[in-house]
Amino acid sequence: MDRATLLKMLEVTPGLTLSKEAIHVAEKHRLSFYLGQPGQAMVISDVLQATLYDSFLSLVRREDGAVLSVLYEAIHGLAVRPPKPKEERRPGFA
């Protein structure tokens, strides 16, 4: 994938906001990047923030604060999962 395509995908995806070259993930949303080729993708999940540079992308994971630097060519896709809706409790046993 190239930088322009990824940037456009990030701009139009609900739950993400763009400020300059940084992408911020809305609270309780979960952003994942898929790296590699179709059928052989590795998932980088729970990304808190992504920063776009000229030739690579820097990802910060929510869970441990790990920073990963990835070439645009390695990115195959992305996914954003919105927060789960609150379910009303029903009487009885679960």
mmCIF file of N, CA and C in Angstrom:
data_model
loop_
_atom_site.group_PDB
_atom_site.id
_atom_site.type_symbol
_atom_site.label_atom_id
_atom_site.label_comp_id
_atom_site.label_asym_id
_atom_site.label_seq_id
_atom_site.Cartn_x
_atom_site.Cartn_y
_atom_site.Cartn_z
ATOM 1 N N MET A 1 0.853 -1.167 0.000
ATOM 2 C CA MET A 1 0.000 0.000 0.000
ATOM 3 C C MET A 1 0.900 1.232 0.000
ATOM 4 N N ASP A 2 0.446 2.297 -0.599
ATOM 5 C CA ASP A 2 1.236 3.533 -0.570
ATOM 6 C C ASP A 2 0.681 4.491 0.485
ATOM 7 N N ARG A 3 1.443 5.526 0.792
ATOM 8 C CA ARG A 3 1.101 6.475 1.856
ATOM 9 C C ARG A 3 -0.223 7.181 1.582
ATOM 10 N N ALA A 4 -0.437 7.623 0.348
ATOM 11 C CA ALA A 4 -1.653 8.370 0.002
ATOM 12 C C ALA A 4 -2.900 7.514 0.191
ATOM 13 N N THR A 5 -2.835 6.252 -0.212
ATOM 14 C CA THR A 5 -3.983 5.351 -0.055
ATOM 15 C C THR A 5 -4.271 5.106 1.421
ATOM 16 N N LEU A 6 -3.233 4.833 2.203
ATOM 17 C CA LEU A 6 -3.423 4.616 3.630
ATOM 18 C C LEU A 6 -3.990 5.856 4.306
ATOM 19 N N LEU A 7 -3.478 7.013 3.971
ATOM 20 C CA LEU A 7 -3.958 8.260 4.568
ATOM 21 C C LEU A 7 -5.439 8.465 4.269
ATOM 22 N N LYS A 8 -5.845 8.205 3.038
ATOM 23 C CA LYS A 8 -7.257 8.350 2.672
ATOM 24 C C LYS A 8 -8.126 7.361 3.450
ATOM 25 N N MET A 9 -7.655 6.120 3.582
ATOM 26 C CA MET A 9 -8.399 5.117 4.341
ATOM 27 C C MET A 9 -8.564 5.562 5.796
ATOM 28 N N LEU A 10 -7.515 6.087 6.384
ATOM 29 C CA LEU A 10 -7.560 6.535 7.771
ATOM 30 C C LEU A 10 -8.480 7.744 7.944
ATOM 31 N N GLU A 11 -8.494 8.637 6.954
ATOM 32 C CA GLU A 11 -9.327 9.841 7.028
ATOM 33 C C GLU A 11 -10.817 9.519 7.010
ATOM 34 N N VAL A 12 -11.216 8.499 6.280
ATOM 35 C CA VAL A 12 -12.646 8.203 6.114
ATOM 36 C C VAL A 12 -13.168 7.135 7.065
ATOM 37 N N THR A 13 -12.316 6.589 7.902
ATOM 38 C CA THR A 13 -12.728 5.527 8.808
ATOM 39 C C THR A 13 -13.291 6.101 10.102
ATOM 40 N N PRO A 14 -14.527 5.763 10.464
ATOM 41 C CA PRO A 14 -15.115 6.257 11.719
ATOM 42 C C PRO A 14 -14.302 5.786 12.923
ATOM 43 N N GLY A 15 -14.213 6.643 13.930
ATOM 44 C CA GLY A 15 -13.493 6.299 15.150
ATOM 45 C C GLY A 15 -12.049 6.763 15.139
ATOM 46 N N LEU A 16 -11.621 7.379 14.032
ATOM 47 C CA LEU A 16 -10.257 7.881 13.922
ATOM 48 C C LEU A 16 -10.288 9.377 13.656
ATOM 49 N N THR A 17 -9.341 10.118 14.232
ATOM 50 C CA THR A 17 -9.206 11.540 13.942
ATOM 51 C C THR A 17 -7.778 11.820 13.501
ATOM 52 N N LEU A 18 -7.640 12.744 12.586
ATOM 53 C CA LEU A 18 -6.341 13.100 12.022
ATOM 54 C C LEU A 18 -5.958 14.489 12.489
ATOM 55 N N SER A 19 -4.760 14.620 13.064
ATOM 56 C CA SER A 19 -4.226 15.925 13.425
ATOM 57 C C SER A 19 -2.807 15.993 12.874
ATOM 58 N N LYS A 20 -2.626 16.815 11.872
ATOM 59 C CA LYS A 20 -1.368 16.884 11.115
ATOM 60 C C LYS A 20 -1.080 15.512 10.537
ATOM 61 N N GLU A 21 -0.030 14.847 10.999
ATOM 62 C CA GLU A 21 0.308 13.530 10.458
ATOM 63 C C GLU A 21 0.078 12.416 11.470
ATOM 64 N N ALA A 22 -0.658 12.699 12.541
ATOM 65 C CA ALA A 22 -0.929 11.681 13.554
ATOM 66 C C ALA A 22 -2.387 11.265 13.507
ATOM 67 N N ILE A 23 -2.610 9.986 13.652
ATOM 68 C CA ILE A 23 -3.952 9.427 13.704
ATOM 69 C C ILE A 23 -4.207 9.002 15.141
ATOM 70 N N HIS A 24 -5.310 9.472 15.708
ATOM 71 C CA HIS A 24 -5.679 9.119 17.072
ATOM 72 C C HIS A 24 -6.932 8.253 17.032
ATOM 73 N N VAL A 25 -6.963 7.241 17.878
ATOM 74 C CA VAL A 25 -8.080 6.312 17.930
ATOM 75 C C VAL A 25 -9.036 6.746 19.040
ATOM 76 N N ALA A 26 -10.315 6.814 18.724
ATOM 77 C CA ALA A 26 -11.332 7.215 19.708
ATOM 78 C C ALA A 26 -11.372 6.227 20.869
ATOM 79 N N GLU A 27 -11.818 6.734 22.007
ATOM 80 C CA GLU A 27 -11.893 5.896 23.203
ATOM 81 C C GLU A 27 -12.756 4.666 22.950
ATOM 82 N N LYS A 28 -12.279 3.547 23.392
ATOM 83 C CA LYS A 28 -12.945 2.239 23.307
ATOM 84 C C LYS A 28 -13.031 1.685 21.884
ATOM 85 N N HIS A 29 -12.483 2.379 20.892
ATOM 86 C CA HIS A 29 -12.368 1.819 19.553
ATOM 87 C C HIS A 29 -11.062 1.033 19.490
ATOM 88 N N ARG A 30 -11.000 0.057 18.607
ATOM 89 C CA ARG A 30 -9.795 -0.758 18.485
ATOM 90 C C ARG A 30 -9.331 -0.773 17.036
ATOM 91 N N LEU A 31 -8.116 -0.260 16.812
ATOM 92 C CA LEU A 31 -7.526 -0.182 15.468
ATOM 93 C C LEU A 31 -6.502 -1.292 15.306
ATOM 94 N N SER A 32 -6.586 -2.010 14.197
ATOM 95 C CA SER A 32 -5.633 -3.064 13.872
ATOM 96 C C SER A 32 -5.091 -2.854 12.468
ATOM 97 N N PHE A 33 -3.820 -3.156 12.284
ATOM 98 C CA PHE A 33 -3.192 -3.116 10.967
ATOM 99 C C PHE A 33 -2.837 -4.538 10.561
ATOM 100 N N TYR A 34 -3.029 -4.837 9.285
ATOM 101 C CA TYR A 34 -2.682 -6.138 8.733
ATOM 102 C C TYR A 34 -1.454 -5.958 7.846
ATOM 103 N N LEU A 35 -0.397 -6.673 8.190
ATOM 104 C CA LEU A 35 0.863 -6.571 7.463
ATOM 105 C C LEU A 35 1.107 -7.849 6.687
ATOM 106 N N GLY A 36 1.704 -7.725 5.510
ATOM 107 C CA GLY A 36 2.027 -8.899 4.704
ATOM 108 C C GLY A 36 1.148 -8.993 3.482
ATOM 109 N N GLN A 37 0.987 -10.201 3.018
ATOM 110 C CA GLN A 37 0.222 -10.472 1.808
ATOM 111 C C GLN A 37 -1.118 -11.112 2.166
ATOM 112 N N PRO A 38 -2.108 -11.029 1.262
ATOM 113 C CA PRO A 38 -3.400 -11.679 1.537
ATOM 114 C C PRO A 38 -3.201 -13.152 1.868
ATOM 115 N N GLY A 39 -3.841 -13.624 2.910
ATOM 116 C CA GLY A 39 -3.720 -15.010 3.326
ATOM 117 C C GLY A 39 -2.519 -15.283 4.206
ATOM 118 N N GLN A 40 -1.614 -14.327 4.308
ATOM 119 C CA GLN A 40 -0.414 -14.486 5.128
ATOM 120 C C GLN A 40 -0.175 -13.230 5.948
ATOM 121 N N ALA A 41 -1.239 -12.613 6.408
ATOM 122 C CA ALA A 41 -1.117 -11.339 7.121
ATOM 123 C C ALA A 41 -0.822 -11.550 8.598
ATOM 124 N N MET A 42 -0.019 -10.656 9.145
ATOM 125 C CA MET A 42 0.239 -10.594 10.578
ATOM 126 C C MET A 42 -0.546 -9.392 11.095
ATOM 127 N N VAL A 43 -1.157 -9.517 12.257
ATOM 128 C CA VAL A 43 -2.011 -8.460 12.784
ATOM 129 C C VAL A 43 -1.282 -7.705 13.891
ATOM 130 N N ILE A 44 -1.283 -6.373 13.786
ATOM 131 C CA ILE A 44 -0.841 -5.497 14.870
ATOM 132 C C ILE A 44 -2.130 -4.905 15.427
ATOM 133 N N SER A 45 -2.542 -5.378 16.595
ATOM 134 C CA SER A 45 -3.841 -4.977 17.134
ATOM 135 C C SER A 45 -3.706 -3.960 18.251
ATOM 136 N N ASP A 46 -4.832 -3.361 18.585
ATOM 137 C CA ASP A 46 -4.942 -2.372 19.660
ATOM 138 C C ASP A 46 -3.959 -1.222 19.503
ATOM 139 N N VAL A 47 -3.949 -0.634 18.311
ATOM 140 C CA VAL A 47 -3.085 0.520 18.051
ATOM 141 C C VAL A 47 -3.757 1.764 18.619
ATOM 142 N N LEU A 48 -3.029 2.487 19.446
ATOM 143 C CA LEU A 48 -3.542 3.696 20.086
ATOM 144 C C LEU A 48 -3.341 4.915 19.196
ATOM 145 N N GLN A 49 -2.198 4.964 18.519
ATOM 146 C CA GLN A 49 -1.858 6.120 17.690
ATOM 147 C C GLN A 49 -0.964 5.676 16.537
ATOM 148 N N ALA A 50 -1.136 6.325 15.404
ATOM 149 C CA ALA A 50 -0.288 6.070 14.239
ATOM 150 C C ALA A 50 0.239 7.411 13.731
ATOM 151 N N THR A 51 1.530 7.458 13.456
ATOM 152 C CA THR A 51 2.142 8.675 12.920
ATOM 153 C C THR A 51 2.701 8.368 11.549
ATOM 154 N N LEU A 52 2.315 9.184 10.558
ATOM 155 C CA LEU A 52 2.751 8.976 9.193
ATOM 156 C C LEU A 52 3.981 9.812 8.888
ATOM 157 N N TYR A 53 5.014 9.163 8.389
ATOM 158 C CA TYR A 53 6.227 9.832 7.937
ATOM 159 C C TYR A 53 6.328 9.637 6.433
ATOM 160 N N ASP A 54 7.354 10.187 5.812
ATOM 161 C CA ASP A 54 7.476 10.104 4.356
ATOM 162 C C ASP A 54 7.503 8.669 3.845
ATOM 163 N N SER A 55 8.294 7.803 4.464
ATOM 164 C CA SER A 55 8.463 6.455 3.912
ATOM 165 C C SER A 55 8.018 5.336 4.846
ATOM 166 N N PHE A 56 7.557 5.681 6.045
ATOM 167 C CA PHE A 56 7.110 4.642 6.967
ATOM 168 C C PHE A 56 6.046 5.182 7.922
ATOM 169 N N LEU A 57 5.483 4.270 8.686
ATOM 170 C CA LEU A 57 4.429 4.554 9.641
ATOM 171 C C LEU A 57 4.909 4.096 11.015
ATOM 172 N N SER A 58 4.661 4.884 12.038
ATOM 173 C CA SER A 58 5.014 4.521 13.405
ATOM 174 C C SER A 58 3.725 4.238 14.167
ATOM 175 N N LEU A 59 3.648 3.065 14.787
ATOM 176 C CA LEU A 59 2.449 2.638 15.502
ATOM 177 C C LEU A 59 2.749 2.511 16.986
ATOM 178 N N VAL A 60 1.837 2.978 17.827
ATOM 179 C CA VAL A 60 1.962 2.832 19.281
ATOM 180 C C VAL A 60 0.817 1.948 19.741
ATOM 181 N N ARG A 61 1.174 0.835 20.387
ATOM 182 C CA ARG A 61 0.151 -0.081 20.883
ATOM 183 C C ARG A 61 -0.387 0.379 22.225
ATOM 184 N N ARG A 62 -1.685 0.206 22.402
ATOM 185 C CA ARG A 62 -2.373 0.641 23.617
ATOM 186 C C ARG A 62 -1.922 -0.153 24.838
ATOM 187 N N GLU A 63 -1.852 -1.444 24.711
ATOM 188 C CA GLU A 63 -1.615 -2.318 25.857
ATOM 189 C C GLU A 63 -0.283 -2.090 26.558
ATOM 190 N N ASP A 64 0.792 -2.020 25.791
ATOM 191 C CA ASP A 64 2.118 -1.956 26.408
ATOM 192 C C ASP A 64 2.945 -0.744 25.986
ATOM 193 N N GLY A 65 2.390 0.125 25.152
ATOM 194 C CA GLY A 65 3.114 1.313 24.713
ATOM 195 C C GLY A 65 4.220 1.025 23.722
ATOM 196 N N ALA A 66 4.284 -0.203 23.229
ATOM 197 C CA ALA A 66 5.321 -0.568 22.260
ATOM 198 C C ALA A 66 5.181 0.289 21.005
ATOM 199 N N VAL A 67 6.321 0.700 20.445
ATOM 200 C CA VAL A 67 6.338 1.498 19.221
ATOM 201 C C VAL A 67 6.888 0.613 18.105
ATOM 202 N N LEU A 68 6.124 0.504 17.015
ATOM 203 C CA LEU A 68 6.540 -0.294 15.873
ATOM 204 C C LEU A 68 6.638 0.611 14.660
ATOM 205 N N SER A 69 7.691 0.475 13.888
ATOM 206 C CA SER A 69 7.855 1.233 12.648
ATOM 207 C C SER A 69 7.677 0.275 11.481
ATOM 208 N N VAL A 70 6.804 0.658 10.544
ATOM 209 C CA VAL A 70 6.419 -0.228 9.450
ATOM 210 C C VAL A 70 6.496 0.522 8.126
ATOM 211 N N LEU A 71 7.057 -0.112 7.101
ATOM 212 C CA LEU A 71 7.052 0.474 5.759
ATOM 213 C C LEU A 71 5.641 0.415 5.191
ATOM 214 N N TYR A 72 5.249 1.410 4.432
ATOM 215 C CA TYR A 72 3.909 1.436 3.838
ATOM 216 C C TYR A 72 3.661 0.205 2.972
ATOM 217 N N GLU A 73 4.697 -0.252 2.287
ATOM 218 C CA GLU A 73 4.550 -1.408 1.388
ATOM 219 C C GLU A 73 4.141 -2.671 2.136
ATOM 220 N N ALA A 74 4.435 -2.743 3.430
ATOM 221 C CA ALA A 74 4.111 -3.935 4.214
ATOM 222 C C ALA A 74 2.647 -3.968 4.647
ATOM 223 N N ILE A 75 1.963 -2.835 4.577
ATOM 224 C CA ILE A 75 0.581 -2.764 5.064
ATOM 225 C C ILE A 75 -0.373 -3.301 4.002
ATOM 226 N N HIS A 76 -1.202 -4.239 4.445
ATOM 227 C CA HIS A 76 -2.171 -4.853 3.544
ATOM 228 C C HIS A 76 -3.579 -4.321 3.790
ATOM 229 N N GLY A 77 -3.874 -3.935 5.029
ATOM 230 C CA GLY A 77 -5.205 -3.445 5.349
ATOM 231 C C GLY A 77 -5.281 -2.981 6.788
ATOM 232 N N LEU A 78 -6.457 -2.481 7.164
ATOM 233 C CA LEU A 78 -6.689 -2.053 8.538
ATOM 234 C C LEU A 78 -8.133 -2.308 8.902
ATOM 235 N N ALA A 79 -8.375 -2.334 10.212
ATOM 236 C CA ALA A 79 -9.737 -2.538 10.717
ATOM 237 C C ALA A 79 -9.916 -1.704 11.972
ATOM 238 N N VAL A 80 -11.102 -1.122 12.124
ATOM 239 C CA VAL A 80 -11.461 -0.405 13.343
ATOM 240 C C VAL A 80 -12.734 -1.035 13.875
ATOM 241 N N ARG A 81 -12.669 -1.472 15.125
ATOM 242 C CA ARG A 81 -13.850 -2.037 15.759
ATOM 243 C C ARG A 81 -14.397 -1.022 16.749
ATOM 244 N N PRO A 82 -15.681 -0.662 16.594
ATOM 245 C CA PRO A 82 -16.294 0.292 17.530
ATOM 246 C C PRO A 82 -16.538 -0.380 18.878
ATOM 247 N N PRO A 83 -16.812 0.432 19.907
ATOM 248 C CA PRO A 83 -17.106 -0.161 21.206
ATOM 249 C C PRO A 83 -18.371 -1.005 21.141
ATOM 250 N N LYS A 84 -18.407 -2.020 21.970
ATOM 251 C CA LYS A 84 -19.596 -2.872 22.019
ATOM 252 C C LYS A 84 -20.724 -2.092 22.690
ATOM 253 N N PRO A 85 -21.936 -2.197 22.143
ATOM 254 C CA PRO A 85 -23.060 -1.509 22.797
ATOM 255 C C PRO A 85 -23.361 -2.153 24.140
ATOM 256 N N LYS A 86 -23.809 -1.333 25.078
ATOM 257 C CA LYS A 86 -24.175 -1.870 26.390
ATOM 258 C C LYS A 86 -25.440 -2.692 26.243
ATOM 259 N N GLU A 87 -25.368 -3.875 26.792
ATOM 260 C CA GLU A 87 -26.543 -4.747 26.749
ATOM 261 C C GLU A 87 -27.337 -4.572 28.031
ATOM 262 N N GLU A 88 -28.638 -4.555 27.867
ATOM 263 C CA GLU A 88 -29.495 -4.451 29.046
ATOM 264 C C GLU A 88 -29.479 -5.807 29.741
ATOM 265 N N ARG A 89 -29.447 -5.749 31.051
ATOM 266 C CA ARG A 89 -29.477 -7.011 31.813
ATOM 267 C C ARG A 89 -30.891 -7.564 31.825
ATOM 268 N N ARG A 90 -30.959 -8.835 31.617
ATOM 269 C CA ARG A 90 -32.249 -9.500 31.651
ATOM 270 C C ARG A 90 -32.385 -10.229 32.986
ATOM 271 N N PRO A 91 -33.608 -10.330 33.465
ATOM 272 C CA PRO A 91 -33.785 -11.049 34.716
ATOM 273 C C PRO A 91 -33.471 -12.538 34.541
ATOM 274 N N GLY A 92 -32.988 -13.143 35.591
ATOM 275 C CA GLY A 92 -32.690 -14.572 35.530
ATOM 276 C C GLY A 92 -31.199 -14.819 35.627
ATOM 277 N N PHE A 93 -30.819 -16.026 35.315
ATOM 278 C CA PHE A 93 -29.409 -16.398 35.370
ATOM 279 C C PHE A 93 -28.763 -16.248 34.010
ATOM 280 N N ALA A 94 -27.481 -15.936 34.024
ATOM 281 C CA ALA A 94 -26.757 -15.773 32.758
ATOM 282 C C ALA A 94 -26.169 -17.074 32.313
#
